[in-house]
Structures are given as C-alpha cells and as structure tokens.
PDB file of C-alpha atoms in Angstrom:
ATOM      1  CA  UNK A 152      32.499  69.594 -89.896  1.00 67.00           C
ATOM      2  CA  UNK A 153      31.923  67.932 -86.221  1.00 68.00           C
ATOM      3  CA  UNK A 154      32.437  71.157 -84.711  1.00 70.00           C
ATOM      4  CA  UNK A 155      30.141  72.891 -87.441  1.00 69.00           C
ATOM      5  CA  UNK A 156      27.448  70.187 -86.800  1.00 71.00           C
ATOM      6  CA  UNK A 157      28.236  71.279 -82.977  1.00 71.00           C
ATOM      7  CA  UNK A 158      26.998  74.331 -83.273  1.00 73.00           C
ATOM      8  CA  UNK A 159      24.058  73.972 -85.391  1.00 67.00           C
ATOM      9  CA  UNK A 160      22.765  71.570 -83.209  1.00 72.00           C
ATOM     10  CA  UNK A 161      23.328  73.818 -80.156  1.00 73.00           C
ATOM     11  CA  UNK A 162      22.007  76.692 -82.264  1.00 69.00           C
ATOM     12  CA  UNK A 163      18.910  74.552 -82.886  1.00 70.00           C
ATOM     13  CA  UNK A 164      18.731  73.469 -79.223  1.00 70.00           C
ATOM     14  CA  UNK A 165      18.385  77.522 -77.823  1.00 66.00           C
ATOM     15  CA  UNK A 166      15.966  78.193 -81.006  1.00 61.00           C
ATOM     16  CA  UNK A 167      13.328  75.214 -79.787  1.00 68.00           C
ATOM     17  CA  UNK A 168      14.046  76.757 -76.140  1.00 65.00           C
ATOM     18  CA  UNK A 169      13.362  80.259 -77.226  1.00 55.00           C
ATOM     19  CA  UNK A 170      10.214  78.656 -78.968  1.00 55.00           C
ATOM     20  CA  UNK A 171       8.977  76.631 -76.211  1.00 58.00           C
ATOM     21  CA  UNK A 172       9.438  79.644 -73.688  1.00 55.00           C
ATOM     22  CA  UNK A 173       7.280  81.971 -76.303  1.00 48.00           C
ATOM     23  CA  UNK A 174       4.422  79.377 -76.236  1.00 54.00           C
ATOM     24  CA  UNK A 175       4.425  79.736 -72.017  1.00 54.00           C
ATOM     25  CA  UNK A 176       4.541  83.364 -71.973  1.00 44.00           C
ATOM     26  CA  UNK A 177       1.118  83.316 -74.922  1.00 48.00           C
ATOM     27  CA  UNK A 178      -0.428  80.889 -72.895  1.00 41.00           C
ATOM     28  CA  UNK A 179      -0.066  82.823 -69.492  1.00 47.00           C
ATOM     29  CA  UNK A 180      -0.772  85.642 -71.688  1.00 42.00           C
ATOM     30  CA  UNK A 181      -4.131  84.067 -72.849  1.00 50.00           C
ATOM     31  CA  UNK A 182      -4.545  82.837 -69.426  1.00 59.00           C
ATOM     32  CA  UNK A 183      -4.756  86.684 -68.094  1.00 66.00           C
ATOM     33  CA  UNK A 184      -6.655  87.967 -70.776  1.00 89.00           C
ATOM     34  CA  UNK A 185      -9.743  86.094 -69.882  1.00 96.00           C
ATOM     35  CA  UNK A 186      -9.060  86.563 -65.846  1.00 96.00           C
ATOM     36  CA  UNK A 187     -10.623  89.560 -63.841  1.00 97.00           C
ATOM     37  CA  UNK A 188      -7.518  91.233 -62.302  1.00 95.00           C
ATOM     38  CA  UNK A 189      -9.250  91.495 -58.716  1.00 96.00           C
ATOM     39  CA  UNK A 190     -10.984  88.550 -58.142  1.00 97.00           C
ATOM     40  CA  UNK A 191      -9.137  85.879 -60.551  1.00 97.00           C
ATOM     41  CA  UNK A 192     -11.873  84.252 -61.339  1.00 98.00           C
ATOM     42  CA  UNK A 193     -13.034  84.455 -65.512  1.00 98.00           C
ATOM     43  CA  UNK A 194     -14.549  87.820 -66.974  1.00 97.00           C
ATOM     44  CA  UNK A 195     -17.506  88.194 -68.972  1.00 97.00           C
ATOM     45  CA  UNK A 196     -15.847  87.462 -72.242  1.00 96.00           C
ATOM     46  CA  UNK A 197     -14.668  84.669 -71.296  1.00 97.00           C
ATOM     47  CA  UNK A 198     -17.875  83.355 -69.966  1.00 98.00           C
ATOM     48  CA  UNK A 199     -20.070  84.602 -72.695  1.00 97.00           C
ATOM     49  CA  UNK A 200     -17.229  82.618 -75.071  1.00 97.00           C
ATOM     50  CA  UNK A 201     -18.095  79.592 -72.571  1.00 97.00           C
ATOM     51  CA  UNK A 202     -21.978  80.077 -72.465  1.00 98.00           C
ATOM     52  CA  UNK A 203     -22.303  80.258 -76.193  1.00 97.00           C
ATOM     53  CA  UNK A 204     -20.071  77.131 -76.473  1.00 97.00           C
ATOM     54  CA  UNK A 205     -21.872  74.934 -73.539  1.00 97.00           C
ATOM     55  CA  UNK A 206     -25.201  75.660 -75.011  1.00 97.00           C
ATOM     56  CA  UNK A 207     -24.652  74.312 -78.316  1.00 96.00           C
ATOM     57  CA  UNK A 208     -23.365  71.109 -76.523  1.00 96.00           C
ATOM     58  CA  UNK A 209     -25.854  70.581 -74.448  1.00 95.00           C
ATOM     59  CA  UNK A 210     -28.354  71.200 -77.429  1.00 93.00           C
ATOM     60  CA  UNK A 211     -26.974  68.657 -79.142  1.00 93.00           C
ATOM     61  CA  UNK A 212     -26.724  66.009 -76.788  1.00 93.00           C
ATOM     62  CA  UNK A 213     -29.991  67.295 -75.007  1.00 92.00           C
ATOM     63  CA  UNK A 214     -27.510  67.855 -72.025  1.00 95.00           C
ATOM     64  CA  UNK A 215     -28.879  70.080 -68.691  1.00 97.00           C
ATOM     65  CA  UNK A 216     -27.285  73.423 -68.569  1.00 98.00           C
ATOM     66  CA  UNK A 217     -27.772  75.389 -65.999  1.00 98.00           C
ATOM     67  CA  UNK A 218     -26.926  79.379 -65.408  1.00 98.00           C
ATOM     68  CA  UNK A 219     -26.453  81.306 -62.163  1.00 98.00           C
ATOM     69  CA  UNK A 220     -26.677  85.098 -61.524  1.00 98.00           C
ATOM     70  CA  UNK A 221     -24.914  86.116 -57.914  1.00 98.00           C
ATOM     71  CA  UNK A 222     -25.686  89.031 -56.501  1.00 97.00           C
ATOM     72  CA  UNK A 223     -23.933  90.638 -53.426  1.00 97.00           C
ATOM     73  CA  UNK A 224     -26.483  92.175 -51.598  1.00 96.00           C
ATOM     74  CA  UNK A 225     -26.428  95.904 -50.994  1.00 92.00           C
ATOM     75  CA  UNK A 226     -23.254  96.028 -51.815  1.00 92.00           C
ATOM     76  CA  UNK A 227     -22.954 100.207 -52.460  1.00 91.00           C
ATOM     77  CA  UNK A 228     -23.691 100.456 -48.806  1.00 90.00           C
ATOM     78  CA  UNK A 229     -20.838  98.695 -47.998  1.00 86.00           C
ATOM     79  CA  UNK A 230     -18.402 100.619 -50.622  1.00 86.00           C
ATOM     80  CA  UNK A 231     -19.998 103.832 -48.773  1.00 86.00           C
ATOM     81  CA  UNK A 232     -19.659 102.962 -45.066  1.00 85.00           C
ATOM     82  CA  UNK A 233     -16.401 100.797 -45.198  1.00 83.00           C
ATOM     83  CA  UNK A 234     -14.621 102.116 -48.212  1.00 85.00           C
ATOM     84  CA  UNK A 235     -13.638 100.636 -51.301  1.00 85.00           C
ATOM     85  CA  UNK A 236     -10.843  98.442 -50.205  1.00 87.00           C
ATOM     86  CA  UNK A 237     -13.705  96.518 -48.128  1.00 87.00           C
ATOM     87  CA  UNK A 238     -15.770  96.303 -50.985  1.00 90.00           C
ATOM     88  CA  UNK A 239     -12.737  94.372 -52.963  1.00 92.00           C
ATOM     89  CA  UNK A 240     -11.979  92.319 -50.294  1.00 91.00           C
ATOM     90  CA  UNK A 241     -15.231  90.583 -50.294  1.00 92.00           C
ATOM     91  CA  UNK A 242     -15.627  90.564 -53.473  1.00 95.00           C
ATOM     92  CA  UNK A 243     -12.738  88.655 -53.499  1.00 95.00           C
ATOM     93  CA  UNK A 244     -14.228  86.434 -50.282  1.00 94.00           C
ATOM     94  CA  UNK A 245     -17.338  85.853 -52.637  1.00 96.00           C
ATOM     95  CA  UNK A 246     -15.092  84.980 -55.742  1.00 97.00           C
ATOM     96  CA  UNK A 247     -13.535  82.391 -53.164  1.00 96.00           C
ATOM     97  CA  UNK A 248     -16.778  81.106 -51.909  1.00 97.00           C
ATOM     98  CA  UNK A 249     -18.020  80.332 -55.397  1.00 98.00           C
ATOM     99  CA  UNK A 250     -14.663  78.616 -56.541  1.00 97.00           C
ATOM    100  CA  UNK A 251     -14.307  76.566 -53.416  1.00 96.00           C
ATOM    101  CA  UNK A 252     -18.062  75.629 -53.908  1.00 95.00           C
ATOM    102  CA  UNK A 253     -18.614  74.430 -57.557  1.00 97.00           C
ATOM    103  CA  UNK A 254     -16.871  72.227 -59.348  1.00 96.00           C
ATOM    104  CA  UNK A 255     -13.589  72.281 -61.396  1.00 95.00           C
ATOM    105  CA  UNK A 256     -15.649  71.774 -64.612  1.00 95.00           C
ATOM    106  CA  UNK A 257     -18.148  74.606 -63.658  1.00 98.00           C
ATOM    107  CA  UNK A 258     -17.531  78.352 -64.878  1.00 98.00           C
ATOM    108  CA  UNK A 259     -16.920  81.082 -62.418  1.00 98.00           C
ATOM    109  CA  UNK A 260     -17.010  84.587 -63.744  1.00 98.00           C
ATOM    110  CA  UNK A 261     -17.466  87.937 -62.731  1.00 98.00           C
ATOM    111  CA  UNK A 262     -20.043  89.266 -64.907  1.00 97.00           C
ATOM    112  CA  UNK A 263     -19.447  93.559 -64.066  1.00 91.00           C
ATOM    113  CA  UNK A 264     -19.337  95.457 -60.959  1.00 91.00           C
ATOM    114  CA  UNK A 265     -20.880  92.791 -57.375  1.00 95.00           C
ATOM    115  CA  UNK A 266     -22.150  90.651 -60.087  1.00 97.00           C
ATOM    116  CA  UNK A 267     -21.126  87.405 -60.494  1.00 98.00           C
ATOM    117  CA  UNK A 268     -22.357  84.361 -63.009  1.00 98.00           C
ATOM    118  CA  UNK A 269     -22.312  80.525 -62.875  1.00 98.00           C
ATOM    119  CA  UNK A 270     -21.858  78.165 -65.129  1.00 98.00           C
ATOM    120  CA  UNK A 271     -22.899  74.787 -64.706  1.00 98.00           C
ATOM    121  CA  UNK A 272     -22.855  72.221 -67.403  1.00 98.00           C
ATOM    122  CA  UNK A 273     -24.534  68.615 -67.133  1.00 97.00           C
ATOM    123  CA  UNK A 274     -26.674  70.273 -63.712  1.00 97.00           C
ATOM    124  CA  UNK A 275     -30.025  70.063 -63.900  1.00 96.00           C
ATOM    125  CA  UNK A 276     -32.907  72.559 -62.013  1.00 96.00           C
ATOM    126  CA  UNK A 277     -33.016  69.971 -59.204  1.00 96.00           C
ATOM    127  CA  UNK A 278     -28.967  70.176 -58.679  1.00 97.00           C
ATOM    128  CA  UNK A 279     -28.986  73.702 -59.649  1.00 97.00           C
ATOM    129  CA  UNK A 280     -31.542  74.530 -56.684  1.00 97.00           C
ATOM    130  CA  UNK A 281     -29.446  72.812 -54.537  1.00 98.00           C
ATOM    131  CA  UNK A 282     -26.433  74.624 -55.572  1.00 98.00           C
ATOM    132  CA  UNK A 283     -28.051  77.922 -54.922  1.00 98.00           C
ATOM    133  CA  UNK A 284     -29.357  76.819 -51.582  1.00 98.00           C
ATOM    134  CA  UNK A 285     -25.951  75.662 -50.633  1.00 98.00           C
ATOM    135  CA  UNK A 286     -24.318  79.208 -51.593  1.00 98.00           C
ATOM    136  CA  UNK A 287     -26.563  81.465 -50.028  1.00 98.00           C
ATOM    137  CA  UNK A 288     -26.421  79.610 -46.843  1.00 97.00           C
ATOM    138  CA  UNK A 289     -21.888  79.535 -47.194  1.00 96.00           C
ATOM    139  CA  UNK A 290     -22.268  83.040 -47.910  1.00 97.00           C
ATOM    140  CA  UNK A 291     -23.765  83.578 -44.896  1.00 96.00           C
ATOM    141  CA  UNK A 292     -21.119  81.792 -42.793  1.00 94.00           C
ATOM    142  CA  UNK A 293     -18.471  84.149 -44.102  1.00 92.00           C
ATOM    143  CA  UNK A 294     -17.418  87.939 -43.626  1.00 89.00           C
ATOM    144  CA  UNK A 295     -14.607  90.029 -44.944  1.00 84.00           C
ATOM    145  CA  UNK A 296     -12.298  92.382 -42.986  1.00 79.00           C
ATOM    146  CA  UNK A 297     -12.000  96.022 -43.424  1.00 75.00           C
ATOM    147  CA  UNK A 298      -8.943  98.274 -42.728  1.00 73.00           C
ATOM    148  CA  UNK A 299      -9.867  99.340 -39.529  1.00 74.00           C
ATOM    149  CA  UNK A 300     -10.487  95.893 -38.439  1.00 78.00           C
ATOM    150  CA  UNK A 301     -14.511  95.502 -38.390  1.00 79.00           C
ATOM    151  CA  UNK A 302     -16.152  92.243 -39.964  1.00 87.00           C
ATOM    152  CA  UNK A 303     -18.335  92.975 -42.498  1.00 88.00           C
ATOM    153  CA  UNK A 304     -21.007  90.409 -43.326  1.00 91.00           C
ATOM    154  CA  UNK A 305     -21.846  88.852 -46.479  1.00 94.00           C
ATOM    155  CA  UNK A 306     -25.595  87.251 -47.851  1.00 97.00           C
ATOM    156  CA  UNK A 307     -25.899  86.572 -51.626  1.00 98.00           C
ATOM    157  CA  UNK A 308     -29.172  87.256 -53.608  1.00 98.00           C
ATOM    158  CA  UNK A 309     -29.521  84.219 -56.404  1.00 98.00           C
ATOM    159  CA  UNK A 310     -31.000  83.785 -59.671  1.00 98.00           C
ATOM    160  CA  UNK A 311     -31.477  80.443 -61.955  1.00 98.00           C
ATOM    161  CA  UNK A 312     -32.400  79.077 -65.341  1.00 98.00           C
ATOM    162  CA  UNK A 313     -31.580  75.760 -66.708  1.00 98.00           C
ATOM    163  CA  UNK A 314     -32.065  74.569 -69.892  1.00 96.00           C
ATOM    164  CA  UNK A 315     -33.347  70.980 -70.014  1.00 92.00           C
ATOM    165  CA  UNK A 316     -36.012  68.898 -72.008  1.00 84.00           C
ATOM    166  CA  UNK A 317     -38.628  70.051 -69.944  1.00 84.00           C
ATOM    167  CA  UNK A 318     -37.325  73.697 -70.057  1.00 85.00           C
ATOM    168  CA  UNK A 319     -35.936  74.952 -73.576  1.00 87.00           C
ATOM    169  CA  UNK A 320     -34.525  77.928 -74.183  1.00 94.00           C
ATOM    170  CA  UNK A 321     -34.146  78.960 -78.337  1.00 94.00           C
ATOM    171  CA  UNK A 322     -30.951  80.988 -77.349  1.00 97.00           C
ATOM    172  CA  UNK A 323     -28.045  81.048 -74.868  1.00 97.00           C
ATOM    173  CA  UNK A 324     -29.175  85.055 -74.580  1.00 97.00           C
ATOM    174  CA  UNK A 325     -33.132  83.505 -73.133  1.00 97.00           C
ATOM    175  CA  UNK A 326     -31.101  81.132 -70.920  1.00 98.00           C
ATOM    176  CA  UNK A 327     -28.946  84.011 -69.256  1.00 98.00           C
ATOM    177  CA  UNK A 328     -32.234  86.406 -69.369  1.00 97.00           C
ATOM    178  CA  UNK A 329     -34.264  83.903 -67.306  1.00 98.00           C
ATOM    179  CA  UNK A 330     -31.638  83.769 -64.833  1.00 98.00           C
ATOM    180  CA  UNK A 331     -31.278  87.355 -64.403  1.00 98.00           C
ATOM    181  CA  UNK A 332     -35.397  87.548 -63.796  1.00 97.00           C
ATOM    182  CA  UNK A 333     -35.066  85.182 -61.439  1.00 98.00           C
ATOM    183  CA  UNK A 334     -32.376  87.124 -59.594  1.00 98.00           C
ATOM    184  CA  UNK A 335     -34.917  90.612 -59.658  1.00 97.00           C
ATOM    185  CA  UNK A 336     -37.164  88.203 -57.882  1.00 97.00           C
ATOM    186  CA  UNK A 337     -34.862  87.512 -55.393  1.00 98.00           C
ATOM    187  CA  UNK A 338     -33.911  91.020 -54.910  1.00 97.00           C
ATOM    188  CA  UNK A 339     -37.327  92.296 -55.213  1.00 96.00           C
ATOM    189  CA  UNK A 340     -38.627  89.637 -52.523  1.00 97.00           C
ATOM    190  CA  UNK A 341     -35.659  90.310 -49.686  1.00 96.00           C
ATOM    191  CA  UNK A 342     -32.391  89.545 -51.076  1.00 97.00           C
ATOM    192  CA  UNK A 343     -30.267  86.433 -49.159  1.00 98.00           C
ATOM    193  CA  UNK A 344     -31.870  83.740 -50.724  1.00 98.00           C
ATOM    194  CA  UNK A 345     -31.889  82.178 -54.604  1.00 98.00           C
ATOM    195  CA  UNK A 346     -34.644  81.852 -57.208  1.00 98.00           C
ATOM    196  CA  UNK A 347     -35.517  79.096 -59.727  1.00 98.00           C
ATOM    197  CA  UNK A 348     -37.143  80.817 -63.030  1.00 97.00           C
ATOM    198  CA  UNK A 349     -38.801  77.661 -63.190  1.00 92.00           C
ATOM    199  CA  UNK A 350     -40.375  78.293 -60.389  1.00 92.00           C
ATOM    200  CA  UNK A 351     -41.512  81.857 -61.147  1.00 91.00           C
ATOM    201  CA  UNK A 352     -43.420  80.506 -64.098  1.00 85.00           C
ATOM    202  CA  UNK A 353     -44.958  77.745 -62.487  1.00 80.00           C
ATOM    203  CA  UNK A 354     -46.703  80.403 -59.928  1.00 71.00           C
TER     204      UNK A 354
END
C-alpha cells in the first residue's frame, strides 16, 4: 500500500510538472503570436485589440488616450539604395528607440511595412505633443549600419490624436483615423516632424 501510494504521488507530481510545462508553452506561444517577428514589438492585431479595450476604459472613466502613427521617412529609397537588410536594420533600430523612449504601460506595435503605431493610455494632448517632439529629435541622433559598413540616417514623421474631454471621438476608429490624418499632414509638409490632429483642427 505504501509503495502504491508513493507511486501515485510520483505520478501525480509528474503530471503536475507536465501540466505546468504546457501552460508555460501556451503562454510563450500566445506571446509569440502577438509579436512582430522582425522587430519584436507588438503586431497590428494585438494593437487593434488593445485600442478597443483602452478606448472603452478611457471613455468609461473620462481618461485621456493618445494614439501616435510613426512613419519612417523615405524608407523605400533606403531599401532600393542600400538593400532590404539595411531596411530591416532601420526598422529594428526604430522599434528599439520607441520601446526605450516610452513607458512600460504604453504599447508599441508595427502597423505594417514601415509604419509603427503607439498607444498611450492616460496621456493628454500636451503630453502627447511632448512625446512626439522627443521621438522626432531622438530619431535624428540614430542611424543603422548597412552590410557594406555605411551608416544610414533616420528621420520620422508622426501623427498624433488624443481623445479627452476637449477632443472627444465617437469610436476608436475615429481616433485612429485622426492620427492617420495628422501623419499625412506631417508627410505633406516636409517630413521629419510631428503633427497633432488638434492643431490641424484649430488652423
């Protein structure tokens, strides 16, 4: 009986270890499925889910919420002139810059191609403007190395929109569209700059 109980206990412990291992693997798989393979920031699908969640929370509690689109200036020219490896290096450098600059509670995601998007919970329009200014300035100090040893400079164009008491948006899609409109304003006006949607509206 003692031997049987010991065997059952051992089997139970083994089963628990296997269960714990499977749970850890599931967590790792879930994390991997929410990340962009090249840059290791979140992917578009994860961002869209987070945006819906954070917009609902911000609306319920009357908290500010800011969204920032980030576009790499003249990225196609870099790819064509220096090769895709240089382009990949720049994407990784920018992803690291965004991650290093923002808070742990902020979300950095690759939206597609050469475009990133940031979700800043609790950040009002003035704070988002300061974040945009800092990111554009920091990018000018960064560069990526090509395979032939050359350095390629980086500049960014940003579009920012904030949902708060003074700038309400009906849906999270409206907020995202406003940030996108601000981004194109930056690109049309010379790039290497940030634009807040509120400034466009006030003009």
